[in-house]
Amino acid sequence: MQNIPKIASYLGFAVRAGKVLWGVENVTAKPRRRKVILMCPTTAENTSKQVKAYCQKTGSPLIELEGATLEFLLKRNCKVLAVTDDNLAKAILANANMKVEVQSNE
């Protein structure tokens, strides 16, 4: 079970620190491993496939939010975002109950 309030808190820190890439175009623009990618459950099927293929190609961890959207961060129609900070990504992954090791490749 995901701890959505904690994830939202860490995402807020990432936004204020400027460590977030918004939207599928920005996230998948370069073939670089992102620390963690979050996707709304309301994401379109084609976008979802594109993001999953990118994550598989780069080895980036993907969190598909359960019962929450990214609109709580005041970004309307933003369905995908990536966090680029190691420590915040680790905290988000821990609260999403994912056992993925974050590596520093950048």
Tab-separated table of C-alpha atoms in Angstrom:
chain	number	residue	atom	x	y	z
A	1	MET	CA	0.000	0.000	0.000
A	2	GLN	CA	1.304	3.386	-0.970
A	3	ASN	CA	1.591	6.175	1.581
A	4	ILE	CA	0.179	8.935	-0.650
A	5	PRO	CA	0.435	11.798	1.914
A	6	LYS	CA	4.150	11.086	2.471
A	7	ILE	CA	4.779	10.744	-1.274
A	8	ALA	CA	2.994	14.071	-1.823
A	9	SER	CA	5.173	15.673	0.845
A	10	TYR	CA	8.407	14.433	-0.736
A	11	LEU	CA	7.180	15.495	-4.179
A	12	GLY	CA	6.516	18.954	-2.764
A	13	PHE	CA	10.114	19.121	-1.545
A	14	ALA	CA	11.331	18.011	-4.977
A	15	VAL	CA	9.219	20.652	-6.722
A	16	ARG	CA	10.519	23.432	-4.475
A	17	ALA	CA	14.095	22.230	-5.024
A	18	GLY	CA	13.612	22.189	-8.795
A	19	LYS	CA	14.322	18.456	-8.994
A	20	VAL	CA	11.235	17.485	-11.036
A	21	LEU	CA	10.698	16.969	-14.745
A	22	TRP	CA	7.058	17.499	-15.757
A	23	GLY	CA	5.268	15.626	-18.529
A	24	VAL	CA	6.058	12.624	-20.666
A	25	GLU	CA	7.960	14.654	-23.275
A	26	ASN	CA	10.400	16.056	-20.719
A	27	VAL	CA	10.782	12.770	-18.878
A	28	THR	CA	11.553	10.743	-22.005
A	29	ALA	CA	13.490	13.475	-23.869
A	30	LYS	CA	16.930	11.989	-23.216
A	31	PRO	CA	17.879	8.325	-22.846
A	32	ARG	CA	19.078	8.967	-19.293
A	33	ARG	CA	18.078	7.064	-16.179
A	34	ARG	CA	15.677	9.023	-13.998
A	35	LYS	CA	15.760	8.411	-10.241
A	36	VAL	CA	12.035	7.644	-10.079
A	37	ILE	CA	9.098	8.214	-12.428
A	38	LEU	CA	5.536	8.629	-11.174
A	39	MET	CA	2.468	8.081	-13.328
A	40	CYS	CA	-1.220	8.771	-12.675
A	41	PRO	CA	-3.776	5.978	-12.952
A	42	THR	CA	-5.658	8.225	-15.406
A	43	THR	CA	-2.803	8.265	-17.926
A	44	ALA	CA	-3.803	7.424	-21.491
A	45	GLU	CA	-2.950	3.933	-22.700
A	46	ASN	CA	-0.447	5.051	-25.360
A	47	THR	CA	1.326	7.366	-22.927
A	48	SER	CA	1.427	4.591	-20.355
A	49	LYS	CA	3.021	2.228	-22.877
A	50	GLN	CA	5.565	4.890	-23.856
A	51	VAL	CA	6.569	5.522	-20.242
A	52	LYS	CA	6.789	1.811	-19.410
A	53	ALA	CA	8.971	1.190	-22.479
A	54	TYR	CA	11.238	4.092	-21.460
A	55	CYS	CA	11.542	2.731	-17.909
A	56	GLN	CA	12.372	-0.723	-19.170
A	57	LYS	CA	14.977	0.674	-21.588
A	58	THR	CA	16.698	2.916	-19.024
A	59	GLY	CA	16.116	0.914	-15.845
A	60	SER	CA	14.276	3.801	-14.184
A	61	PRO	CA	11.889	2.775	-11.393
A	62	LEU	CA	8.218	3.477	-12.158
A	63	ILE	CA	5.505	4.109	-9.579
A	64	GLU	CA	1.953	3.888	-10.817
A	65	LEU	CA	-0.035	5.816	-8.231
A	66	GLU	CA	-3.019	4.022	-6.742
A	67	GLY	CA	-6.103	6.110	-6.092
A	68	ALA	CA	-4.337	9.476	-6.415
A	69	THR	CA	-3.410	11.803	-9.218
A	70	LEU	CA	-0.575	14.246	-9.657
A	71	GLU	CA	-3.067	17.119	-9.613
A	72	PHE	CA	-2.414	17.519	-5.876
A	73	LEU	CA	0.777	19.310	-6.960
A	74	LEU	CA	-1.278	21.963	-8.780
A	75	LYS	CA	-0.214	20.846	-12.246
A	76	ARG	CA	-3.374	20.304	-14.247
A	77	ASN	CA	-3.228	17.575	-16.886
A	78	CYS	CA	0.209	16.415	-15.808
A	79	LYS	CA	0.100	12.636	-15.813
A	80	VAL	CA	3.813	11.809	-15.614
A	81	LEU	CA	6.717	13.294	-13.690
A	82	ALA	CA	10.254	12.300	-12.804
A	83	VAL	CA	12.256	13.092	-9.686
A	84	THR	CA	15.956	13.683	-10.326
A	85	ASP	CA	17.254	13.798	-6.729
A	86	ASP	CA	18.675	10.583	-5.207
A	87	ASN	CA	17.564	11.119	-1.604
A	88	LEU	CA	14.044	12.246	-2.450
A	89	ALA	CA	13.686	9.342	-4.897
A	90	LYS	CA	14.752	6.869	-2.207
A	91	ALA	CA	12.198	8.323	0.226
A	92	ILE	CA	9.438	8.186	-2.382
A	93	LEU	CA	10.284	4.594	-3.286
A	94	ALA	CA	10.294	3.609	0.387
A	95	ASN	CA	6.833	5.104	0.878
A	96	ALA	CA	5.564	3.436	-2.275
A	97	ASN	CA	6.688	0.129	-0.750
A	98	MET	CA	9.035	-0.611	-3.633
A	99	LYS	CA	12.334	-2.351	-3.134
A	100	VAL	CA	14.335	-0.679	-5.890
A	101	GLU	CA	17.897	0.460	-5.391
A	102	VAL	CA	18.565	3.942	-6.742
A	103	GLN	CA	21.936	4.273	-8.464
A	104	SER	CA	23.846	7.438	-9.238
A	105	ASN	CA	24.509	7.404	-12.967
A	106	GLU	CA	24.505	11.155	-13.602
